[in-house]
Short mmCIF file of C-alpha atoms and ligand atoms in Angstrom, two decimals:
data_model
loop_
_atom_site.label_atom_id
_atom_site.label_comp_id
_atom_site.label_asym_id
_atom_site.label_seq_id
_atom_site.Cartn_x
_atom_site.Cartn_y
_atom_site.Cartn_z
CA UNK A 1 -13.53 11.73 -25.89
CA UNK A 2 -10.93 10.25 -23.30
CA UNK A 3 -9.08 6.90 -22.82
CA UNK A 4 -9.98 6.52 -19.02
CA UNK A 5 -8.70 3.91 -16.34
CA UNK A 6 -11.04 4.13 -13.44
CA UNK A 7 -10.36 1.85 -10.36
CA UNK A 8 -12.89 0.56 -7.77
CA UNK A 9 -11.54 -0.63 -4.72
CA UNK A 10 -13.28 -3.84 -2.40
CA UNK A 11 -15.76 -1.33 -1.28
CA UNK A 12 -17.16 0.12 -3.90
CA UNK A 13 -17.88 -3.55 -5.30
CA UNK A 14 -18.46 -4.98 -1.81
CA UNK A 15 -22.11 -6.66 -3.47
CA UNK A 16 -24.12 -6.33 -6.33
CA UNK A 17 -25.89 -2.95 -5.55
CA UNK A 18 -22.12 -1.91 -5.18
CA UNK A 19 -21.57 -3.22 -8.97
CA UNK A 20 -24.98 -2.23 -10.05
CA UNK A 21 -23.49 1.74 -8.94
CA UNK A 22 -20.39 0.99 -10.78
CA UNK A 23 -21.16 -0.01 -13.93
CA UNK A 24 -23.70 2.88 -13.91
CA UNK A 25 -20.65 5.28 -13.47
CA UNK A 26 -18.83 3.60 -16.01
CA UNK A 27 -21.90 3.83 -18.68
CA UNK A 28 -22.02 7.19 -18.14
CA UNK A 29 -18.75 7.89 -19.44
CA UNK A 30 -19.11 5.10 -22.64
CA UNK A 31 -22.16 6.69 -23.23
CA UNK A 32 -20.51 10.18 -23.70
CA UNK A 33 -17.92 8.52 -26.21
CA UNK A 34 -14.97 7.78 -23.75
CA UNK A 35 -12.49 4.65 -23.88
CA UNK A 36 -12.75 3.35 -20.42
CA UNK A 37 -10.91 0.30 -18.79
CA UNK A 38 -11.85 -0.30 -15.47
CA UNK A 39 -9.61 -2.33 -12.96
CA UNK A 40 -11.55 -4.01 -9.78
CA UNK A 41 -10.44 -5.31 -6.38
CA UNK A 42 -12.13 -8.33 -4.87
CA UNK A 43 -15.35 -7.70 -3.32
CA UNK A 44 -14.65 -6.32 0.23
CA UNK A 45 -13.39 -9.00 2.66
CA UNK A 46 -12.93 -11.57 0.02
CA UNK A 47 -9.33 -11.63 -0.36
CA UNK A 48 -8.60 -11.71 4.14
CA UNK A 49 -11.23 -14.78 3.71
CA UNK A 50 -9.23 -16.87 1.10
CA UNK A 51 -6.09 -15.97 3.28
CA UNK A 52 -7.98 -17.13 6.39
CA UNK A 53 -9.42 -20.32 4.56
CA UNK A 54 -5.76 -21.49 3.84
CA UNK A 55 -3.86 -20.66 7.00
CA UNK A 56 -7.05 -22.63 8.56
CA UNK A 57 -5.03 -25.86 6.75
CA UNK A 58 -1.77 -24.52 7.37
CA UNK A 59 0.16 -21.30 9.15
CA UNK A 60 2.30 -20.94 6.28
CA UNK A 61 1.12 -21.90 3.16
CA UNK A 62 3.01 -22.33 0.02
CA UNK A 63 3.44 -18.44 -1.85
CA UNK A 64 2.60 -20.27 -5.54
CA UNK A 65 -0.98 -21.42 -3.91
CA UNK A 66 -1.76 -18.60 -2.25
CA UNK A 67 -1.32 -16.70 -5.88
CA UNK A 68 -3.65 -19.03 -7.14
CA UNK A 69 -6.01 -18.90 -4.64
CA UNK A 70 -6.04 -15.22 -3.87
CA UNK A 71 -6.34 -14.20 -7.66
CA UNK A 72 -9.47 -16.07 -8.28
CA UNK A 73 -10.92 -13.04 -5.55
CA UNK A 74 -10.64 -10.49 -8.73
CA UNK A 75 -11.93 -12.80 -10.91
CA UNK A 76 -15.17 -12.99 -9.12
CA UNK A 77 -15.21 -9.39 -9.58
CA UNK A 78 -14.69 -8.53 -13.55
CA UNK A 79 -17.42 -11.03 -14.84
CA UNK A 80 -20.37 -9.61 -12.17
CA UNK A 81 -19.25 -6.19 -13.30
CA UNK A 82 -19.35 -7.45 -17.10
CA UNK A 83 -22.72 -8.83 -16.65
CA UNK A 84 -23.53 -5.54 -14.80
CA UNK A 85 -22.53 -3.99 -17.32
CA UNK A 86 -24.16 -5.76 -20.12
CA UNK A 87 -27.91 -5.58 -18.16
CA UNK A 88 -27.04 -1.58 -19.34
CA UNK A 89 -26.90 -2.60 -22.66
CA UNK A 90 -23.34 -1.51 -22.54
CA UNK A 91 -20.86 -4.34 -24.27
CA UNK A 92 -18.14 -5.06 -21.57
CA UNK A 93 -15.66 -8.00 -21.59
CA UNK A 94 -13.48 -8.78 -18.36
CA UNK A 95 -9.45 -9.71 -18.65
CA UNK A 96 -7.70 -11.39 -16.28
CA UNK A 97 -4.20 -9.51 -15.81
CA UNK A 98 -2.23 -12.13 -17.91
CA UNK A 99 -5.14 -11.82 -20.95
CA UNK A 100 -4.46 -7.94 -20.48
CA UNK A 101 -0.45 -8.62 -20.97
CA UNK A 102 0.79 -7.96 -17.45
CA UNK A 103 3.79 -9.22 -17.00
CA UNK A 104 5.78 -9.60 -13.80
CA UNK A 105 8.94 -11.72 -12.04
CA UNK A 106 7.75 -14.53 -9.83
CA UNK A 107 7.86 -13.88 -6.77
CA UNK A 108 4.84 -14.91 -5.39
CA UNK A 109 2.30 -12.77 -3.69
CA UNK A 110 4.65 -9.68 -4.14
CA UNK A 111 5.74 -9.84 -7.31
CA UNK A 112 6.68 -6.92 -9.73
CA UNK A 113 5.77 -6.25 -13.19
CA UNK A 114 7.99 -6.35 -15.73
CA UNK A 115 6.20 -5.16 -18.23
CA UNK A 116 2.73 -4.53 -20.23
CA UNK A 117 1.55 -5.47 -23.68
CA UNK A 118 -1.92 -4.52 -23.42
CA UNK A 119 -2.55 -5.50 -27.28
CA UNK A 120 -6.24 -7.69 -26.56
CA UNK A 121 -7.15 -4.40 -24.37
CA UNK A 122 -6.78 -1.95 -27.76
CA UNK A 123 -8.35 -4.21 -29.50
CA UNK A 124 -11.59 -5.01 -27.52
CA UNK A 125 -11.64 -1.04 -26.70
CA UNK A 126 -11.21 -0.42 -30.38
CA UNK A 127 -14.23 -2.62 -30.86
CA UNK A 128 -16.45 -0.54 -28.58
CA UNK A 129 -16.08 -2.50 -25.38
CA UNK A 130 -15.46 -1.70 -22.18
CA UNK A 131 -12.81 -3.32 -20.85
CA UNK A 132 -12.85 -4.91 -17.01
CA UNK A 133 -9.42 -6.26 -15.94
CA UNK A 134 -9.05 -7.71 -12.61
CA UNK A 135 -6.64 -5.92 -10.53
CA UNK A 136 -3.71 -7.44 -7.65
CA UNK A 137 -2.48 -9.91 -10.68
CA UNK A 138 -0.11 -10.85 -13.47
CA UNK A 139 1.59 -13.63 -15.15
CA UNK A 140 5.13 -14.61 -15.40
CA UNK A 141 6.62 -15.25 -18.63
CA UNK A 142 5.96 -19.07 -18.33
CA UNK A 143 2.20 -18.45 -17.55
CA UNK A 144 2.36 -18.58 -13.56
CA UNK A 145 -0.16 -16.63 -12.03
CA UNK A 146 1.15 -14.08 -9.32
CA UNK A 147 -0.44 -11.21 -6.99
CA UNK A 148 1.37 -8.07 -6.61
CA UNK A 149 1.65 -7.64 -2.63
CA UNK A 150 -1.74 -6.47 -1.17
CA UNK A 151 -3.46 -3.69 -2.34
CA UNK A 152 -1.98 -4.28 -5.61
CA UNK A 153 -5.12 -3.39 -7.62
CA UNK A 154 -3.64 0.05 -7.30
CA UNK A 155 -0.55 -1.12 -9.34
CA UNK A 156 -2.68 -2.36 -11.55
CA UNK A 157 -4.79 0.82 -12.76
CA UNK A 158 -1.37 2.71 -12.64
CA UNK A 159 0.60 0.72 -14.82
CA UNK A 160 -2.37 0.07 -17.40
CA UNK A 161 -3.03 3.85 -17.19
CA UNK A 162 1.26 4.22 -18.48
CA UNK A 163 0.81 1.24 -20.44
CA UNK A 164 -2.19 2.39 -22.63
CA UNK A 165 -0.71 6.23 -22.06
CA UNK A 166 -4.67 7.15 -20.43
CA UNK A 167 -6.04 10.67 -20.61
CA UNK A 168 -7.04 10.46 -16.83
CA UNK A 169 -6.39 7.63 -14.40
CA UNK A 170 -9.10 7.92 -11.39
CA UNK A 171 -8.56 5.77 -8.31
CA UNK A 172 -12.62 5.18 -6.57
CA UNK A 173 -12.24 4.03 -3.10
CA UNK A 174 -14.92 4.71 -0.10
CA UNK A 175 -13.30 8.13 1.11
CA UNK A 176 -13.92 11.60 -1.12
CA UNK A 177 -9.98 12.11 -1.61
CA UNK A 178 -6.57 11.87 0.42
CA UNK A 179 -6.77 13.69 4.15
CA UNK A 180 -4.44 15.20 6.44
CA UNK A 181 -5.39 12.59 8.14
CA UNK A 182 -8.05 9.06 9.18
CA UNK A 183 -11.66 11.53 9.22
CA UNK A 184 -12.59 8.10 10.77
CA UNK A 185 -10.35 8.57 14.04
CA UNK A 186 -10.24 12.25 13.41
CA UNK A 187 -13.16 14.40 12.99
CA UNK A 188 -11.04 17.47 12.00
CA UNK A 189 -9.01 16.01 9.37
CA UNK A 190 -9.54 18.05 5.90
CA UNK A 191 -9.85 16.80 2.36
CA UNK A 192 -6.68 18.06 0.27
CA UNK A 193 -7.13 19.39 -3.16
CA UNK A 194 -3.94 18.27 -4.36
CA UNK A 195 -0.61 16.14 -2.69
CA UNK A 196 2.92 15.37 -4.59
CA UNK A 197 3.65 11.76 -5.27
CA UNK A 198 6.78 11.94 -2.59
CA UNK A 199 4.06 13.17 -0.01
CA UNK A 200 1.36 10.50 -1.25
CA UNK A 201 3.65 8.03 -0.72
CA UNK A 202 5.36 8.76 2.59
CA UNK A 203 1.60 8.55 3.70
CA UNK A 204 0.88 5.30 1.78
CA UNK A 205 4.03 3.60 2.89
CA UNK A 206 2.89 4.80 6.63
CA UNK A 207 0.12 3.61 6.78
CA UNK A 208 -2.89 6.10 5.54
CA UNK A 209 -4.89 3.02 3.64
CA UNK A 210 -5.73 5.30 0.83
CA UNK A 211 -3.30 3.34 -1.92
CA UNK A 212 -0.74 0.52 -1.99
CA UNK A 213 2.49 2.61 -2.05
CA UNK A 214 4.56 0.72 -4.88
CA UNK A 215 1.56 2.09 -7.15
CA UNK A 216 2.18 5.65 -5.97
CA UNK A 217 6.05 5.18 -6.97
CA UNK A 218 5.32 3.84 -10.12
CA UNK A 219 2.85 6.65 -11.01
CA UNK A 220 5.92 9.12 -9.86
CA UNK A 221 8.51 7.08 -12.09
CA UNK A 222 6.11 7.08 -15.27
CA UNK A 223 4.48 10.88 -14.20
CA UNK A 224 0.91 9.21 -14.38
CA UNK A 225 -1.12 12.19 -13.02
CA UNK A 226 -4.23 10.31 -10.94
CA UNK A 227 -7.43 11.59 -9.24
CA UNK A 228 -8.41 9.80 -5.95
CA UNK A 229 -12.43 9.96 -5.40
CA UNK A 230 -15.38 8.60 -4.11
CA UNK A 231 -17.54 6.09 -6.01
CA UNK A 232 -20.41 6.77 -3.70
CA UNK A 233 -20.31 10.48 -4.30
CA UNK A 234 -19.40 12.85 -7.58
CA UNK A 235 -17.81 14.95 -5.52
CA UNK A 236 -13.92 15.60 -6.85
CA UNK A 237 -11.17 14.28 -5.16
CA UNK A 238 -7.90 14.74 -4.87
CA UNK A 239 -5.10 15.23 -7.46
CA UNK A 240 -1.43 13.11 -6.71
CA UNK A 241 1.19 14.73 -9.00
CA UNK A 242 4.60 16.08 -9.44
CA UNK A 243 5.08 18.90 -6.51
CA UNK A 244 5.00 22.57 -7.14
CA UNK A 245 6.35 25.39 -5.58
CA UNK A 246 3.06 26.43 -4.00
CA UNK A 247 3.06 22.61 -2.05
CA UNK A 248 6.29 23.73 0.03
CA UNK A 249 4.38 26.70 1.82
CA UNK A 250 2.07 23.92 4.14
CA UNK A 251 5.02 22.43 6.43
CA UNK A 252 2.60 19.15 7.57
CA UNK A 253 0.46 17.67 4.80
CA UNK A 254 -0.63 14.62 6.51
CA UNK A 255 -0.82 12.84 9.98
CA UNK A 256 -0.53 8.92 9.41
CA UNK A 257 -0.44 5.77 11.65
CA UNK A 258 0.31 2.37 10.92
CA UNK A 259 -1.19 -0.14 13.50
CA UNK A 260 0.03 -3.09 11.34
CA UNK A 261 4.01 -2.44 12.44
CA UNK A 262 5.46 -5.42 14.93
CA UNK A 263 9.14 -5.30 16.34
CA UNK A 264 11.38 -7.66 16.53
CA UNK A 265 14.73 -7.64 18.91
CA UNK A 266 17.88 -9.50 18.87
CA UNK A 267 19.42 -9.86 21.91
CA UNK A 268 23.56 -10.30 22.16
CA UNK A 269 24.60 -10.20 18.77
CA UNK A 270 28.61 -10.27 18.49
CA UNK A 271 29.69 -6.55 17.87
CA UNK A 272 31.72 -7.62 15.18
CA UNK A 273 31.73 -6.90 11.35
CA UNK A 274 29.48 -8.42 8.98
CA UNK A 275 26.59 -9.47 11.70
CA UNK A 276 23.64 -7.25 11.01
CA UNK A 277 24.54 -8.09 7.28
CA UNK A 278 23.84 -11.73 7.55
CA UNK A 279 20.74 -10.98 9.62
CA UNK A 280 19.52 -8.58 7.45
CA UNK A 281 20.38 -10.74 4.39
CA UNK A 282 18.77 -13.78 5.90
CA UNK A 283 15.47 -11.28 6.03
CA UNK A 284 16.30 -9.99 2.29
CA UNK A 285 16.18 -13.45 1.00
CA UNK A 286 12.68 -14.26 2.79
CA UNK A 287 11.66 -11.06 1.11
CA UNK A 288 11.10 -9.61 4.15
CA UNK A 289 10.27 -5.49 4.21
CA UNK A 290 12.37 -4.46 7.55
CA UNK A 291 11.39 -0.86 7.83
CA UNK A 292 13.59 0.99 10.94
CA UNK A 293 16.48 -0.24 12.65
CA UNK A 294 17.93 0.55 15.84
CA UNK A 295 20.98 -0.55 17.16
CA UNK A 296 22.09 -0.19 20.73
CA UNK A 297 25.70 0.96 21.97
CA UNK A 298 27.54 -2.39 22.47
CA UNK A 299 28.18 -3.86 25.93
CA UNK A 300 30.82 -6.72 27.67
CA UNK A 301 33.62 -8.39 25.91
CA UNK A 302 35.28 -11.19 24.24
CA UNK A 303 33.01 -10.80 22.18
CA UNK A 304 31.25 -7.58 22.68
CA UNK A 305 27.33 -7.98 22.24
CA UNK A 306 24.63 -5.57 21.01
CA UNK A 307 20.43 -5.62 20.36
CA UNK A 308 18.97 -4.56 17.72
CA UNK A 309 15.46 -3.80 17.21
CA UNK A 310 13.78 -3.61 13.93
CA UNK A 311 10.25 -2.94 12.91
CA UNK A 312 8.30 -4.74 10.07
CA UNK A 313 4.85 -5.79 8.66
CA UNK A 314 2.99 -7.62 10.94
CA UNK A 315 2.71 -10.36 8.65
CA UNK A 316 6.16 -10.83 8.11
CA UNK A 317 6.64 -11.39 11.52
CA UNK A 318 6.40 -15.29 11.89
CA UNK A 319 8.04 -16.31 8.47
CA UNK A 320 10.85 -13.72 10.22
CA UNK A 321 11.34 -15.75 13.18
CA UNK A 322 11.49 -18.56 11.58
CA UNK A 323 14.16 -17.72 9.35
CA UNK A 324 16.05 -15.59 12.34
CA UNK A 325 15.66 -18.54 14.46
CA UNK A 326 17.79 -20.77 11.87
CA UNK A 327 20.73 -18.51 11.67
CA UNK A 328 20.75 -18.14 15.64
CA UNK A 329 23.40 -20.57 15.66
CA UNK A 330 25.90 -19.36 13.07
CA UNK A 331 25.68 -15.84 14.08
CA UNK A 332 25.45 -16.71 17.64
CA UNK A 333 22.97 -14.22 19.14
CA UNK A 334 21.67 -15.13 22.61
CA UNK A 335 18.02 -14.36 21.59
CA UNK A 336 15.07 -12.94 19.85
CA UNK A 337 11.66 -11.06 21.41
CA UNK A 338 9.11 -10.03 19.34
CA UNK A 339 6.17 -7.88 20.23
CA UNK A 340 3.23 -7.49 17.68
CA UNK A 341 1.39 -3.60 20.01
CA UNK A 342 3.41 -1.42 18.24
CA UNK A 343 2.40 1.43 15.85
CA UNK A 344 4.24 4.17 13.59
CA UNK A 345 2.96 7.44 13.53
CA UNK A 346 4.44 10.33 11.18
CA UNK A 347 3.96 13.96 9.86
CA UNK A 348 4.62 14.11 6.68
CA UNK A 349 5.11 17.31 3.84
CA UNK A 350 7.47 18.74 1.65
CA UNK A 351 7.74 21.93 3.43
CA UNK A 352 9.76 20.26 6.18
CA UNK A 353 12.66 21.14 3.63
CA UNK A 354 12.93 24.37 4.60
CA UNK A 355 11.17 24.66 8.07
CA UNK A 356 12.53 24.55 11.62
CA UNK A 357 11.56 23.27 14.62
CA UNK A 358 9.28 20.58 13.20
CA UNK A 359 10.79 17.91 15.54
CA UNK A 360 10.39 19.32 18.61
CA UNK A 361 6.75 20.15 18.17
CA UNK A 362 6.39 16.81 17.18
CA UNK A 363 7.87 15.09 20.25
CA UNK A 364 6.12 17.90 23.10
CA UNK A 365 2.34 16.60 21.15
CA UNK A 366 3.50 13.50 22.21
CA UNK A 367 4.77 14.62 26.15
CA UNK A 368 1.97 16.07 26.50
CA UNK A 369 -0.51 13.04 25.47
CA UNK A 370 1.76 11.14 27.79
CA UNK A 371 3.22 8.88 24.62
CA UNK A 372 6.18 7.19 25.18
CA UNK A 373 8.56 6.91 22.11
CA UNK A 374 10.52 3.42 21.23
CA UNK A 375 12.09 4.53 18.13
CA UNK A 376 12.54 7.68 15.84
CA UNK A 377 13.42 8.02 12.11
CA UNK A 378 13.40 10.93 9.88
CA UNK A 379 13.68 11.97 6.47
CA UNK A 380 13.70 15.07 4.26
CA UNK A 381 9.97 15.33 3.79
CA UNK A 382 9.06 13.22 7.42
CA UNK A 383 9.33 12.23 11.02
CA UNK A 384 8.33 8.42 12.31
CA UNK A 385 7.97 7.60 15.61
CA UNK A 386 6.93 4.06 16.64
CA UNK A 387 4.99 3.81 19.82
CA UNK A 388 2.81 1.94 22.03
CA UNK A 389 -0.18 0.54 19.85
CA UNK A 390 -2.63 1.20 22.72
CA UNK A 391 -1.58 4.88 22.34
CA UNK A 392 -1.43 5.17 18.55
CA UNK A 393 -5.19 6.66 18.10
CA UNK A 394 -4.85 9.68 20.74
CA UNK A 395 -1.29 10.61 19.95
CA UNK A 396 -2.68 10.84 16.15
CA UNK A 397 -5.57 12.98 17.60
CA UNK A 398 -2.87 14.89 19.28
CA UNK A 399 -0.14 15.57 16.79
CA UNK A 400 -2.99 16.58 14.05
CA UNK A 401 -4.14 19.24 16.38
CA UNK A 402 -0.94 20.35 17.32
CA UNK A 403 0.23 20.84 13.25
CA UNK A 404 -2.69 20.68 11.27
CA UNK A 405 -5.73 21.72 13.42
N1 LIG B 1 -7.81 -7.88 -3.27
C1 LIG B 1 -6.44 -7.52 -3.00
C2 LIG B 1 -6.30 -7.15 -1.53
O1 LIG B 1 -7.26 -7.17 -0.79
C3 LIG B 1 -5.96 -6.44 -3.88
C4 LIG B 1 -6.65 -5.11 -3.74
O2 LIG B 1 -7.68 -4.98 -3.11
O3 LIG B 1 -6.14 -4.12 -4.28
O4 LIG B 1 -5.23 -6.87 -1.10
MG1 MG B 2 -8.08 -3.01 -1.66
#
């Protein structure tokens, strides 16, 4: 008998055949005596079409609404896979995440959690339910409703599987387990047995889809051990956990790209102290994610001007101008170019520690694919380089073959 958090993703409950599979899975394990909580995603497409619906009435909406509104997508969710769940004769009640005690701050559509007090999920799993809590959502301490940043249903199977301290913590999404790479864009890519959280995560911060990345950091800060599967398959997945000292003998564990990435430059910014801290701030304070920064050798004088170029989430990138545009005056930049083709492709693995030469292979894939390469950034465990959009796809094709095979 195990306490079990098991996650489905928008495509494993993209309709009610979809549910109909899922609460079948889940019976299966009540039926053998475990505890299991189940977190859901919106049904497939559900959440992009709420987001559509309001930016169809305005290009910005308000961040409070669009909680409101994008939270009632999970909701949808937990009561069809209740009711699928009670047509098994299994008893099942559905949460919202403030009824199962997440907490968070309130900053809306990204917000954090601050904490868990899952005592209504005990008690309705003491009672012999399942329990269904809808994922991507919290509360703040005055009873706002907030999302936690897309993909957040993640978070929420993470933290409940800390909160409730879970036996096993499975994350079901539509692939069998993490890859070296997308098996959709390339054929060779190979299912991995195991991955370390700091490897996980440099891929899910990249780009690879397979989990929000906050949720892989929190499951590294709490050590919450999770399986990533199939829900369409019993085949096992892949482990995400602390690394070991086998890991470090594969020097690439994973090939990502991120096609969302857009770039922003700033043309003749005074080369004087304190400038790229006020743009920057401005940025922080629209909680804006700025991801690489490059800053060219200054030119002229009286006052000497630079560019810099920065990357970030595509859909950061008009609230960005925006804000960038009302500080053009007081910082007194000559002007701003955005371009929304760009894509980030790294190699990622922990064996890069102690490997040489990992670099240069990287950027002679490239030559040879004929990939030019806007920026680079590195880190212990991984090489970024973003490049032309139109390119991203082969150069991925190229660079797996080249490390990986
Ligand atoms: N439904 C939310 C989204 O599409 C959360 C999730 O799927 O994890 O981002
Ligand atoms: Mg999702």
């Amino acid at each position: 008998m195990a306490l079990i958090v098991q996650k489905y993703g928008g495509t494993s409950v993209a309709n009610t055949d979809r549910i109909k599979n899922v609460a079948a899975r889940v019976a299966k394990y009540h039926a053998q005596g475990d505890k299991v909580v189940v977190v859901v995603s919106a049904m497939s497409g559900v959440t992009d079409n709420l987001i559509k619906l309001a930016k169809e009435i305005m290009p910005l909406p308000s961040e409070r609404e669009m909680d409101m509104l994008l939270a009632t997508g999970e909701q949808q969710t937990i009561a069809l896979t209740a009711i699928a769940l009670h047509t098994l004769g299994v008893p099942a009640v559905s949460m919202t995440g403030a009824q199962a005690g997440i907490v968070t701050d309130g900053i809306h559509t990204k917000a954090k959690i601050h904490n868990i007090t899952p005592k209504q999920v005990h008690e309705k799993l003491d009672a012999g339910n399942v329990v269904i809590v809808a994922g991507f959502q919290g509360e703040t301490s005055d009873g706002q409703i907030t999302t936690l940043g897309r993909g957040g249903s993640d978070l929420t199977a993470i933290a409940l599987a800390a909160a409730i301290k879970a036996d096993l913590c499975q994350i079901y999404t539509d692939v069998d387990g993490v890859y070296t790479t997308d098996p959709r864009i390339v054929p060779t890519a190979k299912k991995l047995q195991e991955i370390s959280y700091e490897e996980m995560l440099e891929l899910a911060s990249l780009g690879a889809k397979v989990m929000q990345s906050r949720s892989v950091e929190f499951a590294m800060k709490f050590g919450v051990v999770f399986e990533v599967r199939s829900s369409l398959n019993d085949n096992p997945g892949t482990i995400v956990k602390e690394e070991t000292k086998s890991m470090e003998g594969v020097v690439v564990r994973g090939v990502a790209l991120d096609k969302n990435q857009s770039k922003i430059t700033i043309i003749g910014v005074p080369d004087k102290p304190g400038m790229a801290a006020s743009l920057f701030k401005t940025l922080g304070d629209a909680n804006v994610n700025v991801d690489m920064i490059v800053q060219n050798i200054s030119h002229g004088s009286n006052p000497p001007t630079t560019d810099i170029s920065f990357t970030l989430d595509k859909a950061d990138l008009l609230k960005s101008r925006k804000v960038l545009d009302g500080v053009k005056k007081t910082i007194g930049f000559r002007e701003l170019t955005s371009s929304e083709t760009s894509a980030k492709l790294s190699i990622v693995g922990v064996g890069m520690k102690n490997h040489t030469g990992v670099a240069g292979k990287l950027f002679q894939a490239l030559a040879k694919e004929g990939v030019n390469i806007d920026m680079i950034s590195t880190s212990e465990i991984k090489i970024s380089v973003v490049i032309d959009l139109a390119k991203g796809e082969a150069a991925m094709k190229a660079v797996h073959a080249a490390f990986i095979g």
